[in-house]
mmCIF file of C-alpha atoms in Angstrom:
data_model
loop_
_atom_site.group_PDB
_atom_site.id
_atom_site.type_symbol
_atom_site.label_atom_id
_atom_site.label_comp_id
_atom_site.label_asym_id
_atom_site.label_seq_id
_atom_site.Cartn_x
_atom_site.Cartn_y
_atom_site.Cartn_z
ATOM 1 C CA MET L 29 91.445 61.451 4.996
ATOM 2 C CA SER L 30 94.293 63.362 3.695
ATOM 3 C CA LEU L 31 94.760 64.102 0.355
ATOM 4 C CA ILE L 32 98.141 64.498 -1.876
ATOM 5 C CA MET L 33 98.948 66.013 -5.057
ATOM 6 C CA ILE L 34 101.741 64.186 -7.167
ATOM 7 C CA ARG L 35 103.524 66.398 -9.854
ATOM 8 C CA SER L 36 105.394 64.088 -12.067
ATOM 9 C CA VAL L 37 107.852 65.763 -14.866
ATOM 10 C CA VAL L 38 108.793 62.965 -17.447
ATOM 11 C CA ARG L 39 110.173 62.775 -20.748
ATOM 12 C CA PRO L 40 107.682 63.273 -23.667
ATOM 13 C CA GLU L 41 107.873 59.819 -25.012
ATOM 14 C CA LYS L 42 107.232 58.480 -21.670
ATOM 15 C CA ALA L 43 104.180 60.053 -20.662
ATOM 16 C CA ASP L 44 101.903 58.079 -22.612
ATOM 17 C CA ASP L 45 103.261 55.053 -20.677
ATOM 18 C CA VAL L 46 102.829 56.917 -17.460
ATOM 19 C CA MET L 47 99.241 57.661 -18.058
ATOM 20 C CA ALA L 48 98.251 54.226 -19.009
ATOM 21 C CA ALA L 49 100.397 52.925 -15.924
ATOM 22 C CA LEU L 50 97.833 55.173 -13.703
ATOM 23 C CA MET L 51 95.141 54.107 -15.236
ATOM 24 C CA GLU L 52 95.687 50.456 -15.241
ATOM 25 C CA ALA L 53 96.461 50.892 -11.256
ATOM 26 C CA GLY L 54 93.099 52.165 -10.702
ATOM 27 C CA PHE L 55 93.735 56.356 -10.791
ATOM 28 C CA PRO L 56 92.339 57.521 -14.089
ATOM 29 C CA ALA L 57 92.233 61.015 -12.917
ATOM 30 C CA ALA L 58 95.104 63.048 -13.923
ATOM 31 C CA THR L 59 96.127 66.077 -15.740
ATOM 32 C CA LYS L 60 98.869 66.167 -18.317
ATOM 33 C CA LEU L 61 100.782 69.755 -19.410
ATOM 34 C CA ALA L 62 103.503 70.548 -22.034
ATOM 35 C CA VAL L 63 106.444 72.121 -19.943
ATOM 36 C CA ALA L 64 109.789 73.108 -20.626
ATOM 37 C CA GLY L 65 112.660 73.464 -17.973
ATOM 38 C CA ARG L 66 116.206 72.029 -16.860
ATOM 39 C CA GLY L 67 117.497 70.291 -13.933
ATOM 40 C CA LYS L 68 121.115 70.370 -12.210
ATOM 41 C CA GLN L 69 122.955 69.696 -15.442
ATOM 42 C CA ARG L 70 121.701 72.985 -16.934
ATOM 43 C CA GLY L 71 120.022 72.096 -20.156
ATOM 44 C CA ILE L 72 122.052 69.888 -22.751
ATOM 45 C CA LYS L 73 124.789 70.599 -25.102
ATOM 46 C CA ILE L 74 124.619 69.312 -28.393
ATOM 47 C CA GLY L 75 127.812 70.250 -30.799
ATOM 48 C CA GLU L 76 128.022 74.140 -30.513
ATOM 49 C CA VAL L 77 124.167 74.484 -29.355
ATOM 50 C CA THR L 78 123.283 74.704 -25.586
ATOM 51 C CA TYR L 79 119.430 73.896 -25.200
ATOM 52 C CA ASP L 80 118.771 75.401 -21.354
ATOM 53 C CA GLU L 81 115.212 74.192 -21.740
ATOM 54 C CA ILE L 82 114.114 70.841 -22.168
ATOM 55 C CA PRO L 83 110.554 69.911 -23.400
ATOM 56 C CA LYS L 84 108.782 67.649 -20.603
ATOM 57 C CA ILE L 85 105.279 66.744 -19.718
ATOM 58 C CA GLN L 86 103.872 67.453 -16.360
ATOM 59 C CA ILE L 87 101.147 64.952 -14.967
ATOM 60 C CA MET L 88 99.361 66.030 -12.030
ATOM 61 C CA THR L 89 97.210 63.419 -9.786
ATOM 62 C CA VAL L 90 95.694 63.707 -6.510
ATOM 63 C CA VAL L 91 95.294 60.738 -4.206
ATOM 64 C CA SER L 92 94.853 59.610 -0.982
ATOM 65 C CA GLU L 93 97.893 59.565 1.367
ATOM 66 C CA LYS L 94 97.793 55.810 1.938
ATOM 67 C CA ASP L 95 98.142 55.422 -2.159
ATOM 68 C CA LYS L 96 100.954 57.753 -2.122
ATOM 69 C CA GLU L 97 103.879 55.433 -2.234
ATOM 70 C CA PHE L 98 102.026 52.775 -4.704
ATOM 71 C CA VAL L 99 101.589 56.029 -7.023
ATOM 72 C CA VAL L 100 104.864 57.367 -7.245
ATOM 73 C CA LYS L 101 106.397 53.820 -7.594
ATOM 74 C CA THR L 102 103.786 53.288 -10.434
ATOM 75 C CA ILE L 103 105.060 56.320 -12.195
ATOM 76 C CA VAL L 104 108.769 55.871 -11.440
ATOM 77 C CA ASP L 105 108.236 52.405 -13.130
ATOM 78 C CA ALA L 106 106.575 53.886 -16.237
ATOM 79 C CA ALA L 107 108.939 56.796 -16.708
ATOM 80 C CA ARG L 108 112.181 55.336 -16.022
ATOM 81 C CA THR L 109 114.609 54.466 -19.049
ATOM 82 C CA GLY L 110 116.471 51.987 -19.175
ATOM 83 C CA GLY L 111 116.919 49.191 -16.626
ATOM 84 C CA LYS L 112 118.500 51.715 -13.921
ATOM 85 C CA GLY L 113 117.393 54.887 -15.255
ATOM 86 C CA ASN L 114 119.042 58.141 -16.961
ATOM 87 C CA PHE L 115 119.592 61.559 -16.428
ATOM 88 C CA GLY L 116 116.666 63.652 -17.767
ATOM 89 C CA ASP L 117 114.190 60.818 -16.667
ATOM 90 C CA GLY L 118 112.293 63.568 -14.608
ATOM 91 C CA LYS L 119 111.410 64.286 -11.142
ATOM 92 C CA ILE L 120 108.345 63.631 -8.694
ATOM 93 C CA PHE L 121 107.158 66.309 -6.508
ATOM 94 C CA VAL L 122 104.718 65.434 -3.621
ATOM 95 C CA SER L 123 102.701 67.835 -1.626
ATOM 96 C CA PRO L 124 99.656 67.942 0.375
ATOM 97 C CA VAL L 125 96.050 69.216 -0.859
ATOM 98 C CA ASP L 126 94.250 71.452 1.493
ATOM 99 C CA GLU L 127 91.195 71.641 -0.265
ATOM 100 C CA MET L 128 89.652 70.695 -3.471
ATOM 101 C CA TYR L 129 86.393 72.116 -5.019
ATOM 102 C CA THR L 130 84.462 71.078 -8.146
ATOM 103 C CA ILE L 131 84.123 73.610 -10.690
ATOM 104 C CA SER L 132 80.640 72.953 -12.214
ATOM 105 C CA SER L 133 78.876 72.558 -8.693
ATOM 106 C CA GLY L 134 81.061 74.619 -6.552
ATOM 107 C CA VAL L 135 81.055 71.926 -3.915
ATOM 108 C CA LYS L 136 84.118 71.471 -1.574
ATOM 109 C CA GLU L 137 85.047 67.765 -2.070
ATOM 110 C CA THR L 138 85.372 65.301 0.704
ATOM 111 C CA ASP L 139 84.645 62.292 -1.234
ATOM 112 C CA LEU L 140 87.906 60.445 -3.228
ATOM 113 C CA SER L 141 85.784 58.594 -5.322
ATOM 114 C CA SER L 142 85.544 61.389 -7.572
ATOM 115 C CA ILE L 143 89.281 61.383 -8.204
ATOM 116 C CA GLY L 144 89.946 57.813 -8.089
ATOM 117 C CA GLU L 145 91.243 55.385 -5.653
ATOM 118 C CA ALA L 146 93.610 52.339 -5.719
ATOM 119 C CA ARG L 147 91.002 49.306 -5.865
ATOM 120 C CA PRO L 148 91.439 46.564 -3.937
#
């Protein structure tokens, strides 16, 4: 079974909503990091001051490929501001995971039960 890493970069005020939505959807395993960056808007200008790096939160989770679309939709629904979304709501990056190891045991993981998976 193929594993997929989903990295979401979201507004700080939406991070808890995304984490709660993932938990409720049956995907409790996630890593949350404080990050800063800018999108194609090149930051934001407020008055005479330009902020070229905006604080965001990155949330990473690993899921089976069959759950990818469901998890991406769950994140989009929780992270989007307003009805149609707004500039600065963030991005989602999806990539394959070739291998995964548990540090405490050094064992290569082959069972998705250790990372969480959608419940029927």
